[in-house]
PDB file of C-alpha atoms and ligand atoms in Angstrom:
ATOM      1  CA  MET T 213      90.012 130.762  75.834  1.00 44.00           C
ATOM      2  CA  GLU T 214      91.162 128.044  73.603  1.00 46.00           C
ATOM      3  CA  PRO T 215      88.951 125.069  73.512  1.00 47.00           C
ATOM      4  CA  GLU T 216      90.078 121.989  74.305  1.00 50.00           C
ATOM      5  CA  ILE T 217      90.721 119.830  71.342  1.00 49.00           C
ATOM      6  CA  ASN T 218      89.649 116.222  71.827  1.00 53.00           C
ATOM      7  CA  VAL T 219      87.534 113.548  70.436  1.00 54.00           C
ATOM      8  CA  PHE T 220      84.657 114.161  73.076  1.00 55.00           C
ATOM      9  CA  ASN T 221      84.335 117.708  72.457  1.00 52.00           C
ATOM     10  CA  PHE T 222      84.605 117.491  68.478  1.00 55.00           C
ATOM     11  CA  PHE T 223      81.777 115.117  69.026  1.00 58.00           C
ATOM     12  CA  LYS T 224      80.072 117.476  71.063  1.00 55.00           C
ATOM     13  CA  VAL T 225      80.094 120.079  68.364  1.00 54.00           C
ATOM     14  CA  TRP T 226      78.719 117.617  66.089  1.00 57.00           C
ATOM     15  CA  PHE T 227      76.103 116.386  68.084  1.00 60.00           C
ATOM     16  CA  LEU T 228      74.556 119.466  69.190  1.00 57.00           C
ATOM     17  CA  LYS T 229      74.441 120.564  65.555  1.00 62.00           C
ATOM     18  CA  ALA T 230      72.492 117.762  64.628  1.00 69.00           C
ATOM     19  CA  LEU T 231      70.368 117.876  66.889  1.00 84.00           C
ATOM     20  CA  VAL T 232      69.121 121.617  66.190  1.00 88.00           C
ATOM     21  CA  TYR T 233      67.007 123.229  68.821  1.00 92.00           C
ATOM     22  CA  LYS T 234      65.211 126.419  67.818  1.00 93.00           C
ATOM     23  CA  GLN T 235      64.269 128.438  70.543  1.00 94.00           C
ATOM     24  CA  THR T 236      60.556 129.070  71.203  1.00 97.00           C
ATOM     25  CA  PRO T 237      58.357 131.728  72.304  1.00 97.00           C
ATOM     26  CA  VAL T 238      56.334 132.732  75.638  1.00 98.00           C
ATOM     27  CA  VAL T 239      53.022 134.004  74.404  1.00 98.00           C
ATOM     28  CA  GLU T 240      50.051 135.621  76.470  1.00 97.00           C
ATOM     29  CA  LEU T 241      46.749 134.322  76.480  1.00 97.00           C
ATOM     30  CA  GLN T 242      43.818 136.076  76.234  1.00 88.00           C
ATOM     31  CA  ASP T 243      40.890 135.399  77.412  1.00 88.00           C
ATOM     32  CA  SER T 244      37.842 136.217  79.578  1.00 90.00           C
ATOM     33  CA  LEU T 245      38.116 133.386  81.972  1.00 93.00           C
ATOM     34  CA  SER T 246      41.561 134.592  83.365  1.00 95.00           C
ATOM     35  CA  ASP T 247      40.576 138.032  83.354  1.00 94.00           C
ATOM     36  CA  MET T 248      37.782 137.544  85.680  1.00 93.00           C
ATOM     37  CA  ALA T 249      40.225 135.201  87.319  1.00 95.00           C
ATOM     38  CA  GLY T 250      42.461 137.985  88.079  1.00 97.00           C
ATOM     39  CA  ILE T 251      45.075 135.768  86.887  1.00 98.00           C
ATOM     40  CA  ARG T 252      47.610 135.764  83.658  1.00 97.00           C
ATOM     41  CA  LEU T 253      47.882 132.977  81.666  1.00 98.00           C
ATOM     42  CA  LEU T 254      50.695 132.230  79.511  1.00 98.00           C
ATOM     43  CA  MET T 255      52.002 129.585  77.154  1.00 98.00           C
ATOM     44  CA  LYS T 256      55.537 128.175  76.321  1.00 98.00           C
ATOM     45  CA  CYS T 257      55.100 126.856  72.771  1.00 98.00           C
ATOM     46  CA  GLU T 258      57.636 124.405  73.109  1.00 98.00           C
ATOM     47  CA  TYR T 259      55.773 122.519  70.223  1.00 97.00           C
ATOM     48  CA  LEU T 260      57.893 124.665  67.774  1.00 97.00           C
ATOM     49  CA  ASN T 261      61.444 123.131  69.073  1.00 96.00           C
ATOM     50  CA  HIS T 262      61.986 121.262  66.529  1.00 95.00           C
ATOM     51  CA  ARG T 263      60.372 120.159  62.928  1.00 92.00           C
ATOM     52  CA  PHE T 264      60.546 116.081  63.789  1.00 94.00           C
ATOM     53  CA  ILE T 265      61.730 115.773  67.334  1.00 95.00           C
ATOM     54  CA  SER T 266      59.598 118.131  68.697  1.00 95.00           C
ATOM     55  CA  GLY T 267      58.439 119.442  72.331  1.00 97.00           C
ATOM     56  CA  ASN T 268      59.018 117.333  75.597  1.00 98.00           C
ATOM     57  CA  LYS T 269      60.436 114.400  73.138  1.00 98.00           C
ATOM     58  CA  TRP T 270      63.673 117.019  72.254  1.00 97.00           C
ATOM     59  CA  TRP T 271      64.659 117.090  76.084  1.00 97.00           C
ATOM     60  CA  LYS T 272      63.566 113.349  76.804  1.00 98.00           C
ATOM     61  CA  LEU T 273      66.504 112.182  74.397  1.00 97.00           C
ATOM     62  CA  LYS T 274      68.946 114.787  74.319  1.00 96.00           C
ATOM     63  CA  TYR T 275      70.938 113.005  77.274  1.00 96.00           C
ATOM     64  CA  ASN T 276      69.733 109.865  76.001  1.00 97.00           C
ATOM     65  CA  LEU T 277      71.304 110.238  72.398  1.00 96.00           C
ATOM     66  CA  GLU T 278      74.694 111.563  73.874  1.00 94.00           C
ATOM     67  CA  GLU T 279      75.326 108.630  76.256  1.00 96.00           C
ATOM     68  CA  ALA T 280      74.643 106.274  73.300  1.00 96.00           C
ATOM     69  CA  SER T 281      76.996 108.021  71.506  1.00 93.00           C
ATOM     70  CA  ARG T 282      79.508 108.314  74.309  1.00 93.00           C
ATOM     71  CA  LEU T 283      78.884 104.498  74.885  1.00 95.00           C
ATOM     72  CA  GLY T 284      79.654 103.635  71.029  1.00 94.00           C
ATOM     73  CA  CYS T 285      76.134 102.170  70.753  1.00 95.00           C
ATOM     74  CA  LYS T 286      75.510 101.890  67.193  1.00 95.00           C
ATOM     75  CA  LYS T 287      71.817 101.151  67.328  1.00 98.00           C
ATOM     76  CA  LEU T 288      68.656 102.563  69.548  1.00 98.00           C
ATOM     77  CA  LEU T 289      65.706 100.254  70.510  1.00 98.00           C
ATOM     78  CA  THR T 290      62.551 101.613  72.260  1.00 98.00           C
ATOM     79  CA  PHE T 291      59.212 100.595  72.703  1.00 97.00           C
ATOM     80  CA  GLY T 292      55.708 102.465  71.675  1.00 96.00           C
ATOM     81  CA  GLY T 293      51.957 102.113  70.424  1.00 95.00           C
ATOM     82  CA  ALA T 294      51.440 102.473  67.278  1.00 95.00           C
ATOM     83  CA  TYR T 295      50.794 106.090  67.471  1.00 94.00           C
ATOM     84  CA  SER T 296      53.571 107.172  70.073  1.00 96.00           C
ATOM     85  CA  ASN T 297      55.014 110.250  69.599  1.00 97.00           C
ATOM     86  CA  HIS T 298      58.434 108.914  71.224  1.00 97.00           C
ATOM     87  CA  ILE T 299      58.364 106.236  68.738  1.00 98.00           C
ATOM     88  CA  TYR T 300      58.207 109.136  66.050  1.00 97.00           C
ATOM     89  CA  ALA T 301      60.836 111.694  67.342  1.00 97.00           C
ATOM     90  CA  THR T 302      62.982 108.729  68.004  1.00 98.00           C
ATOM     91  CA  ALA T 303      63.190 107.648  64.570  1.00 98.00           C
ATOM     92  CA  ALA T 304      63.773 111.138  63.344  1.00 96.00           C
ATOM     93  CA  ALA T 305      66.679 111.587  65.829  1.00 96.00           C
ATOM     94  CA  ALA T 306      68.331 108.693  64.863  1.00 97.00           C
ATOM     95  CA  HIS T 307      68.009 108.959  61.301  1.00 95.00           C
ATOM     96  CA  GLU T 308      69.561 112.572  62.139  1.00 93.00           C
ATOM     97  CA  LEU T 309      72.532 111.403  64.322  1.00 93.00           C
ATOM     98  CA  GLU T 310      73.061 108.095  62.001  1.00 93.00           C
ATOM     99  CA  PHE T 311      72.238 105.366  64.871  1.00 96.00           C
ATOM    100  CA  GLU T 312      70.233 102.383  63.572  1.00 98.00           C
ATOM    101  CA  SER T 313      66.909 102.332  65.399  1.00 98.00           C
ATOM    102  CA  ILE T 314      64.486  99.478  66.148  1.00 98.00           C
ATOM    103  CA  GLY T 315      60.683 100.044  67.378  1.00 98.00           C
ATOM    104  CA  ILE T 316      59.052  97.563  69.329  1.00 98.00           C
ATOM    105  CA  ILE T 317      55.539  98.546  68.860  1.00 98.00           C
ATOM    106  CA  ARG T 318      52.726  97.295  70.921  1.00 97.00           C
ATOM    107  CA  GLY T 319      49.939  94.953  69.340  1.00 96.00           C
ATOM    108  CA  GLU T 320      49.633  93.832  65.432  1.00 96.00           C
ATOM    109  CA  GLU T 321      50.928  95.305  62.294  1.00 96.00           C
ATOM    110  CA  ASN T 322      48.133  97.323  60.643  1.00 95.00           C
ATOM    111  CA  LEU T 323      48.762  97.791  56.665  1.00 95.00           C
ATOM    112  CA  PRO T 324      49.016 100.518  55.277  1.00 97.00           C
ATOM    113  CA  LEU T 325      51.209 101.945  58.128  1.00 96.00           C
ATOM    114  CA  ASN T 326      49.656 104.696  59.920  1.00 96.00           C
ATOM    115  CA  PRO T 327      51.360 107.947  59.440  1.00 95.00           C
ATOM    116  CA  THR T 328      53.260 107.829  62.932  1.00 96.00           C
ATOM    117  CA  LEU T 329      54.797 104.587  61.869  1.00 97.00           C
ATOM    118  CA  ALA T 330      54.979 105.299  57.908  1.00 97.00           C
ATOM    119  CA  PHE T 331      57.475 108.248  59.080  1.00 97.00           C
ATOM    120  CA  ALA T 332      59.267 105.913  61.483  1.00 98.00           C
ATOM    121  CA  ARG T 333      59.805 103.412  58.736  1.00 98.00           C
ATOM    122  CA  ALA T 334      60.911 106.047  56.051  1.00 97.00           C
ATOM    123  CA  LYS T 335      63.473 107.352  58.834  1.00 97.00           C
ATOM    124  CA  GLY T 336      64.798 103.914  58.736  1.00 98.00           C
ATOM    125  CA  MET T 337      63.231 102.700  62.028  1.00 98.00           C
ATOM    126  CA  ASP T 338      62.916  98.704  61.892  1.00 98.00           C
ATOM    127  CA  LEU T 339      59.520  98.004  63.367  1.00 98.00           C
ATOM    128  CA  HIS T 340      58.427  94.735  65.364  1.00 98.00           C
ATOM    129  CA  TYR T 341      55.384  94.068  66.657  1.00 98.00           C
ATOM    130  CA  ILE T 342      54.808  92.153  69.784  1.00 97.00           C
ATOM    131  CA  SER T 343      51.622  90.964  71.464  1.00 97.00           C
ATOM    132  CA  ARG T 344      50.068  93.492  74.100  1.00 96.00           C
ATOM    133  CA  GLU T 345      50.961  90.532  76.599  1.00 96.00           C
ATOM    134  CA  GLU T 346      54.411  90.449  75.531  1.00 96.00           C
ATOM    135  CA  TYR T 347      54.251  94.453  75.536  1.00 97.00           C
ATOM    136  CA  ARG T 348      53.619  94.072  79.357  1.00 95.00           C
ATOM    137  CA  ARG T 349      56.872  92.263  80.016  1.00 96.00           C
ATOM    138  CA  LYS T 350      58.784  95.134  78.097  1.00 95.00           C
ATOM    139  CA  THR T 351      61.013  95.892  81.693  1.00 94.00           C
ATOM    140  CA  GLU T 352      61.634  92.306  82.219  1.00 96.00           C
ATOM    141  CA  PRO T 353      65.663  91.516  82.189  1.00 95.00           C
ATOM    142  CA  ASP T 354      64.632  88.563  80.764  1.00 96.00           C
ATOM    143  CA  PHE T 355      62.458  89.857  78.030  1.00 96.00           C
ATOM    144  CA  LEU T 356      65.240  92.430  77.275  1.00 96.00           C
ATOM    145  CA  LYS T 357      68.071  89.969  77.194  1.00 96.00           C
ATOM    146  CA  GLY T 358      65.735  87.949  74.415  1.00 96.00           C
ATOM    147  CA  LEU T 359      65.804  91.395  72.651  1.00 97.00           C
ATOM    148  CA  LYS T 360      69.542  91.230  72.881  1.00 96.00           C
ATOM    149  CA  GLU T 361      69.652  87.489  71.457  1.00 96.00           C
ATOM    150  CA  LEU T 362      67.332  88.586  68.464  1.00 96.00           C
ATOM    151  CA  PHE T 363      68.888  92.263  67.720  1.00 97.00           C
ATOM    152  CA  GLY T 364      72.564  92.210  69.102  1.00 96.00           C
ATOM    153  CA  ASP T 365      73.880  95.173  71.300  1.00 96.00           C
ATOM    154  CA  PHE T 366      71.497  98.125  71.279  1.00 97.00           C
ATOM    155  CA  TYR T 367      71.130 101.466  73.560  1.00 98.00           C
ATOM    156  CA  LEU T 368      67.591 100.841  75.525  1.00 98.00           C
ATOM    157  CA  ILE T 369      65.413 103.627  75.791  1.00 98.00           C
ATOM    158  CA  PRO T 370      62.341 102.929  77.666  1.00 95.00           C
ATOM    159  CA  GLU T 371      58.883 103.331  76.492  1.00 94.00           C
ATOM    160  CA  GLY T 372      57.823 107.179  76.420  1.00 93.00           C
ATOM    161  CA  GLY T 373      61.749 107.895  76.741  1.00 96.00           C
ATOM    162  CA  THR T 374      61.196 107.986  80.197  1.00 97.00           C
ATOM    163  CA  ASN T 375      64.785 107.363  82.627  1.00 97.00           C
ATOM    164  CA  THR T 376      67.209 109.369  84.806  1.00 98.00           C
ATOM    165  CA  LEU T 377      68.715 111.040  81.652  1.00 98.00           C
ATOM    166  CA  ALA T 378      65.370 112.092  80.068  1.00 98.00           C
ATOM    167  CA  VAL T 379      64.373 113.487  83.505  1.00 98.00           C
ATOM    168  CA  ARG T 380      67.908 115.357  83.734  1.00 98.00           C
ATOM    169  CA  GLY T 381      67.270 116.927  79.978  1.00 98.00           C
ATOM    170  CA  VAL T 382      63.658 118.191  81.428  1.00 98.00           C
ATOM    171  CA  ALA T 383      65.265 119.705  84.696  1.00 98.00           C
ATOM    172  CA  GLU T 384      67.666 121.328  82.390  1.00 97.00           C
ATOM    173  CA  PHE T 385      64.828 122.925  80.385  1.00 98.00           C
ATOM    174  CA  ALA T 386      63.188 123.945  83.948  1.00 98.00           C
ATOM    175  CA  ASN T 387      65.982 125.776  84.288  1.00 96.00           C
ATOM    176  CA  LEU T 388      65.869 127.877  81.300  1.00 96.00           C
ATOM    177  CA  LEU T 389      62.225 128.497  81.936  1.00 97.00           C
ATOM    178  CA  LEU T 390      63.096 130.105  84.563  1.00 95.00           C
ATOM    179  CA  HIS T 391      65.168 132.481  83.057  1.00 94.00           C
ATOM    180  CA  GLU T 392      62.428 133.181  80.523  1.00 96.00           C
ATOM    181  CA  ALA T 393      59.254 133.999  82.314  1.00 95.00           C
ATOM    182  CA  ALA T 394      58.179 135.058  86.098  1.00 96.00           C
ATOM    183  CA  PHE T 395      55.814 132.606  86.848  1.00 98.00           C
ATOM    184  CA  ASP T 396      53.990 130.973  90.251  1.00 98.00           C
ATOM    185  CA  TYR T 397      52.496 127.677  88.306  1.00 98.00           C
ATOM    186  CA  LEU T 398      53.474 125.417  85.761  1.00 98.00           C
ATOM    187  CA  CYS T 399      50.786 123.537  84.415  1.00 98.00           C
ATOM    188  CA  LEU T 400      51.562 120.262  81.550  1.00 98.00           C
ATOM    189  CA  PRO T 401      50.373 117.093  80.049  1.00 98.00           C
ATOM    190  CA  VAL T 402      51.585 113.762  81.836  1.00 98.00           C
ATOM    191  CA  GLY T 403      51.981 110.761  80.118  1.00 97.00           C
ATOM    192  CA  THR T 404      54.497 108.322  81.772  1.00 96.00           C
ATOM    193  CA  GLY T 405      55.571 110.996  84.451  1.00 97.00           C
ATOM    194  CA  GLY T 406      58.832 111.595  83.013  1.00 98.00           C
ATOM    195  CA  THR T 407      58.424 115.258  81.953  1.00 98.00           C
ATOM    196  CA  ILE T 408      56.575 116.559  85.102  1.00 98.00           C
ATOM    197  CA  ALA T 409      59.328 114.490  87.382  1.00 98.00           C
ATOM    198  CA  GLY T 410      62.124 116.901  85.509  1.00 98.00           C
ATOM    199  CA  MET T 411      60.111 119.998  86.047  1.00 98.00           C
ATOM    200  CA  ILE T 412      59.401 119.220  89.461  1.00 98.00           C
ATOM    201  CA  SER T 413      63.259 118.499  89.995  1.00 97.00           C
ATOM    202  CA  GLY T 414      64.625 121.567  88.432  1.00 97.00           C
ATOM    203  CA  LEU T 415      61.935 124.150  89.441  1.00 96.00           C
ATOM    204  CA  ASP T 416      62.657 125.779  92.830  1.00 83.00           C
ATOM    205  CA  ARG T 417      60.032 125.069  95.695  1.00 77.00           C
ATOM    206  CA  GLY T 418      58.439 128.443  95.178  1.00 89.00           C
ATOM    207  CA  LYS T 419      56.541 127.047  91.944  1.00 96.00           C
ATOM    208  CA  LYS T 420      53.750 124.697  91.812  1.00 98.00           C
ATOM    209  CA  ILE T 421      53.744 122.110  89.188  1.00 98.00           C
ATOM    210  CA  VAL T 422      50.384 120.907  88.238  1.00 98.00           C
ATOM    211  CA  GLY T 423      50.030 117.999  85.750  1.00 98.00           C
ATOM    212  CA  PHE T 424      47.337 116.560  83.653  1.00 98.00           C
ATOM    213  CA  PRO T 425      47.405 112.637  83.548  1.00 98.00           C
ATOM    214  CA  VAL T 426      45.975 111.291  80.400  1.00 98.00           C
ATOM    215  CA  LEU T 427      45.668 108.402  81.534  1.00 96.00           C
ATOM    216  CA  LYS T 428      42.752 106.755  83.582  1.00 96.00           C
ATOM    217  CA  GLY T 429      43.779 105.178  86.854  1.00 93.00           C
ATOM    218  CA  ALA T 430      47.092 106.893  86.721  1.00 94.00           C
ATOM    219  CA  SER T 431      47.927 106.737  90.510  1.00 93.00           C
ATOM    220  CA  PHE T 432      50.721 104.799  89.973  1.00 95.00           C
ATOM    221  CA  LEU T 433      52.225 108.155  88.611  1.00 97.00           C
ATOM    222  CA  GLU T 434      52.916 109.326  92.299  1.00 96.00           C
ATOM    223  CA  ASP T 435      55.330 106.223  92.686  1.00 96.00           C
ATOM    224  CA  GLU T 436      56.710 107.145  89.072  1.00 95.00           C
ATOM    225  CA  ILE T 437      57.627 110.994  89.775  1.00 97.00           C
ATOM    226  CA  ARG T 438      59.241 109.785  93.339  1.00 96.00           C
ATOM    227  CA  VAL T 439      62.084 107.548  91.753  1.00 97.00           C
ATOM    228  CA  TYR T 440      63.450 110.811  90.253  1.00 97.00           C
ATOM    229  CA  THR T 441      62.570 113.572  92.841  1.00 96.00           C
ATOM    230  CA  GLU T 442      62.418 114.149  96.400  1.00 94.00           C
ATOM    231  CA  ASN T 443      60.549 117.271  95.847  1.00 94.00           C
ATOM    232  CA  GLU T 444      57.506 117.830  97.048  1.00 93.00           C
ATOM    233  CA  ASN T 445      55.839 121.054  94.625  1.00 95.00           C
ATOM    234  CA  GLY T 446      54.212 119.186  92.168  1.00 97.00           C
ATOM    235  CA  GLN T 447      49.992 117.854  92.051  1.00 97.00           C
ATOM    236  CA  LEU T 448      48.309 115.781  89.996  1.00 98.00           C
ATOM    237  CA  MET T 449      44.932 116.511  88.610  1.00 98.00           C
ATOM    238  CA  TYR T 450      43.064 113.377  87.760  1.00 98.00           C
ATOM    239  CA  GLU T 451      39.763 114.208  86.514  1.00 97.00           C
ATOM    240  CA  TYR T 452      40.785 115.488  82.965  1.00 98.00           C
ATOM    241  CA  HIS T 453      41.332 112.049  81.209  1.00 98.00           C
ATOM    242  CA  PHE T 454      38.354 111.957  79.268  1.00 98.00           C
ATOM    243  CA  GLY T 455      38.056 108.444  79.305  1.00 97.00           C
ATOM    244  CA  GLY T 456      41.781 107.331  78.947  1.00 96.00           C
ATOM    245  CA  TYR T 457      44.581 107.366  76.912  1.00 94.00           C
ATOM    246  CA  ALA T 458      43.846 108.694  73.130  1.00 92.00           C
ATOM    247  CA  LYS T 459      40.310 108.653  74.066  1.00 95.00           C
ATOM    248  CA  SER T 460      38.204 112.081  73.264  1.00 95.00           C
ATOM    249  CA  ASN T 461      34.754 113.001  72.721  1.00 97.00           C
ATOM    250  CA  GLU T 462      32.817 115.954  71.070  1.00 97.00           C
ATOM    251  CA  ARG T 463      33.461 118.202  74.129  1.00 97.00           C
ATOM    252  CA  LEU T 464      37.151 118.120  73.539  1.00 98.00           C
ATOM    253  CA  LYS T 465      37.072 118.293  69.854  1.00 97.00           C
ATOM    254  CA  ALA T 466      35.136 121.208  70.147  1.00 98.00           C
ATOM    255  CA  PHE T 467      37.546 122.829  72.503  1.00 98.00           C
ATOM    256  CA  ILE T 468      40.561 122.330  70.131  1.00 98.00           C
ATOM    257  CA  LYS T 469      38.562 123.996  67.484  1.00 98.00           C
ATOM    258  CA  GLU T 470      37.207 126.841  69.656  1.00 97.00           C
ATOM    259  CA  PHE T 471      41.126 127.273  71.155  1.00 97.00           C
ATOM    260  CA  GLU T 472      42.751 127.314  67.997  1.00 97.00           C
ATOM    261  CA  ARG T 473      40.231 129.661  66.552  1.00 96.00           C
ATOM    262  CA  SER T 474      40.969 132.302  69.510  1.00 95.00           C
ATOM    263  CA  ASN T 475      44.190 131.806  70.047  1.00 96.00           C
ATOM    264  CA  ASN T 476      45.611 130.457  66.539  1.00 96.00           C
ATOM    265  CA  ILE T 477      47.818 127.637  68.475  1.00 97.00           C
ATOM    266  CA  PRO T 478      46.905 124.289  67.512  1.00 97.00           C
ATOM    267  CA  LEU T 479      46.400 121.342  70.653  1.00 98.00           C
ATOM    268  CA  ASP T 480      46.723 117.773  70.123  1.00 97.00           C
ATOM    269  CA  PRO T 481      43.944 115.421  71.357  1.00 97.00           C
ATOM    270  CA  ILE T 482      45.681 113.155  73.430  1.00 97.00           C
ATOM    271  CA  TYR T 483      47.947 115.570  75.403  1.00 98.00           C
ATOM    272  CA  THR T 484      48.073 119.364  75.066  1.00 98.00           C
ATOM    273  CA  ALA T 485      44.196 119.632  74.691  1.00 98.00           C
ATOM    274  CA  LYS T 486      43.429 117.733  77.896  1.00 98.00           C
ATOM    275  CA  MET T 487      45.789 119.324  80.036  1.00 98.00           C
ATOM    276  CA  MET T 488      44.575 122.894  78.818  1.00 98.00           C
ATOM    277  CA  PHE T 489      40.711 121.827  79.105  1.00 98.00           C
ATOM    278  CA  GLY T 490      42.127 121.136  82.473  1.00 98.00           C
ATOM    279  CA  VAL T 491      43.441 124.127  83.025  1.00 98.00           C
ATOM    280  CA  PHE T 492      40.712 126.754  82.177  1.00 98.00           C
ATOM    281  CA  ASP T 493      38.128 124.333  84.375  1.00 98.00           C
ATOM    282  CA  LEU T 494      40.663 124.752  87.538  1.00 98.00           C
ATOM    283  CA  ILE T 495      40.787 128.715  86.445  1.00 97.00           C
ATOM    284  CA  LYS T 496      36.828 128.728  86.716  1.00 97.00           C
ATOM    285  CA  GLN T 497      37.183 126.875  89.891  1.00 97.00           C
ATOM    286  CA  GLY T 498      39.068 129.441  91.347  1.00 96.00           C
ATOM    287  CA  PHE T 499      41.944 127.150  91.735  1.00 98.00           C
ATOM    288  CA  PHE T 500      44.859 129.486  90.882  1.00 98.00           C
ATOM    289  CA  LYS T 501      45.559 132.251  93.029  1.00 98.00           C
ATOM    290  CA  ARG T 502      44.287 135.978  92.143  1.00 98.00           C
ATOM    291  CA  GLY T 503      47.200 137.761  91.141  1.00 98.00           C
ATOM    292  CA  SER T 504      49.444 134.516  90.381  1.00 98.00           C
ATOM    293  CA  VAL T 505      51.043 134.164  86.585  1.00 98.00           C
ATOM    294  CA  VAL T 506      50.005 130.376  84.923  1.00 98.00           C
ATOM    295  CA  LEU T 507      52.385 129.183  82.696  1.00 98.00           C
ATOM    296  CA  VAL T 508      51.336 126.283  80.632  1.00 98.00           C
ATOM    297  CA  LEU T 509      53.725 124.068  78.967  1.00 98.00           C
ATOM    298  CA  HIS T 510      52.831 123.263  75.250  1.00 98.00           C
ATOM    299  CA  THR T 511      54.969 119.884  75.000  1.00 98.00           C
ATOM    300  CA  GLY T 512      54.003 119.328  71.146  1.00 97.00           C
ATOM    301  CA  GLY T 513      52.526 115.919  69.697  1.00 96.00           C
ATOM    302  CA  LEU T 514      51.231 118.045  66.618  1.00 96.00           C
ATOM    303  CA  GLN T 515      52.451 115.161  64.757  1.00 91.00           C
ATOM    304  CA  GLY T 516      49.368 113.141  65.512  1.00 81.00           C
ATOM    305  CA  ASN T 517      47.076 115.926  64.202  1.00 83.00           C
ATOM    306  CA  HIS T 518      46.772 114.100  60.621  1.00 63.00           C
ATOM    307  CA  PRO T 519      43.438 114.151  59.178  1.00 45.00           C
ATOM    308  CA  THR T 520      43.087 110.868  58.272  1.00 43.00           C
ATOM    309  CA  GLU T 521      43.280 109.728  62.138  1.00 41.00           C
ATOM    310  CA  THR T 522      39.758 108.262  62.808  1.00 36.00           C
ATOM    311  CA  ASN T 523      41.158 106.098  65.794  1.00 33.00           C
ATOM    312  CA  LEU T 524      40.378 108.852  68.572  1.00 29.00           C
TER     313      LEU T 524
HETATM  314  C1  LIG I  85      55.063 112.103  75.340  1.00 79.47           C
HETATM  315  C2  LIG I  85      54.242 113.455  75.631  1.00 79.47           C
HETATM  316  C3  LIG I  85      53.573 113.743  77.021  1.00 79.47           C
HETATM  317  C4  LIG I  85      53.819 113.051  77.803  1.00 79.47           C
HETATM  318  O1  LIG I  85      55.348 112.938  78.664  1.00 79.47           O
HETATM  319  P1  LIG I  85      55.770 112.002  79.729  1.00 79.47           P
HETATM  320  O2  LIG I  85      57.387 112.255  80.105  1.00 79.47           O
HETATM  321  O3  LIG I  85      55.480 110.449  79.192  1.00 79.47           O
HETATM  322  O4  LIG I  85      54.330 112.602  80.913  1.00 79.47           O
HETATM  323  C5  LIG I  85      53.478 114.943  76.994  1.00 79.47           C
HETATM  324  N1  LIG I  85      52.805 115.894  75.652  1.00 79.47           N
HETATM  325  C6  LIG I  85      53.217 115.213  74.581  1.00 79.47           C
HETATM  326  C7  LIG I  85      52.681 116.285  73.595  1.00 79.47           C
HETATM  327  C8  LIG I  85      53.839 114.446  74.437  1.00 79.47           C
HETATM  328  O5  LIG I  85      54.081 113.818  73.242  1.00 79.47           O
END
């Protein structure tokens, strides 16, 4: 069949080329715990999907970037903390797709820039710092109007990239997963809830989706997820935040080392390590049904694993 020649098709081809997606493997994790519990433990290594726009962020950005282009927006504006993987990924995507980008960063500027922000800056992102009080207003219409007056027209991507188009991208990814592996449970870390919402909406009711919030006091997530899907096949495990966002302790650090030594797979301390710790703990508790297959999603975040990081 002849492809239709129109500007939109041309754009799509160009777009997909620029945001090159690398196929990622599903690997089996071998360990005595899962043997004893009579389950199989698989990992989808989505952290390998793109060098800079890695893991779940690729899927969350996909349709947002398409939409920004379709609308003819030249500028992306988004929000994040100083160590945000979302800021990092958005800066990289904007650079590749030739958008201008503005990052509204929570808190004061600290020089020299940390590696996340230095990277974003190097990719051309315009960084603007606002106080924590102002940052709390980031979804208010008045506040956004002020930003338009300051920066002109832009395509808004919310904090963490979570919106309807992000959820649609993740649901598409969920559908791919169904063709790649047979599984009963899907486990993943949860920040703003966009990724788990996409998985819950994209997977059929036969699967159980188990999320591990990395924030303390994250019960707002239930409502947030319900904004995007009516499916009831998700469950949140609130016990594995290790004190809160980006908080850590010696036990978690030792766990990351041990996991990497036995599986040759790196984990990030903010998201994937807490999830993986939680998965093993649930295996010990007999949470997963004997004979079932548990697929864990490595969502990326490894850009944060730089040797100078001391904030944890
Ligand atoms: C952003 C991020 C998450 C959280 O995704 P949400 O959609 O905000 O829940 C999980 N893992 C990694 C590695 C991330 O960078």
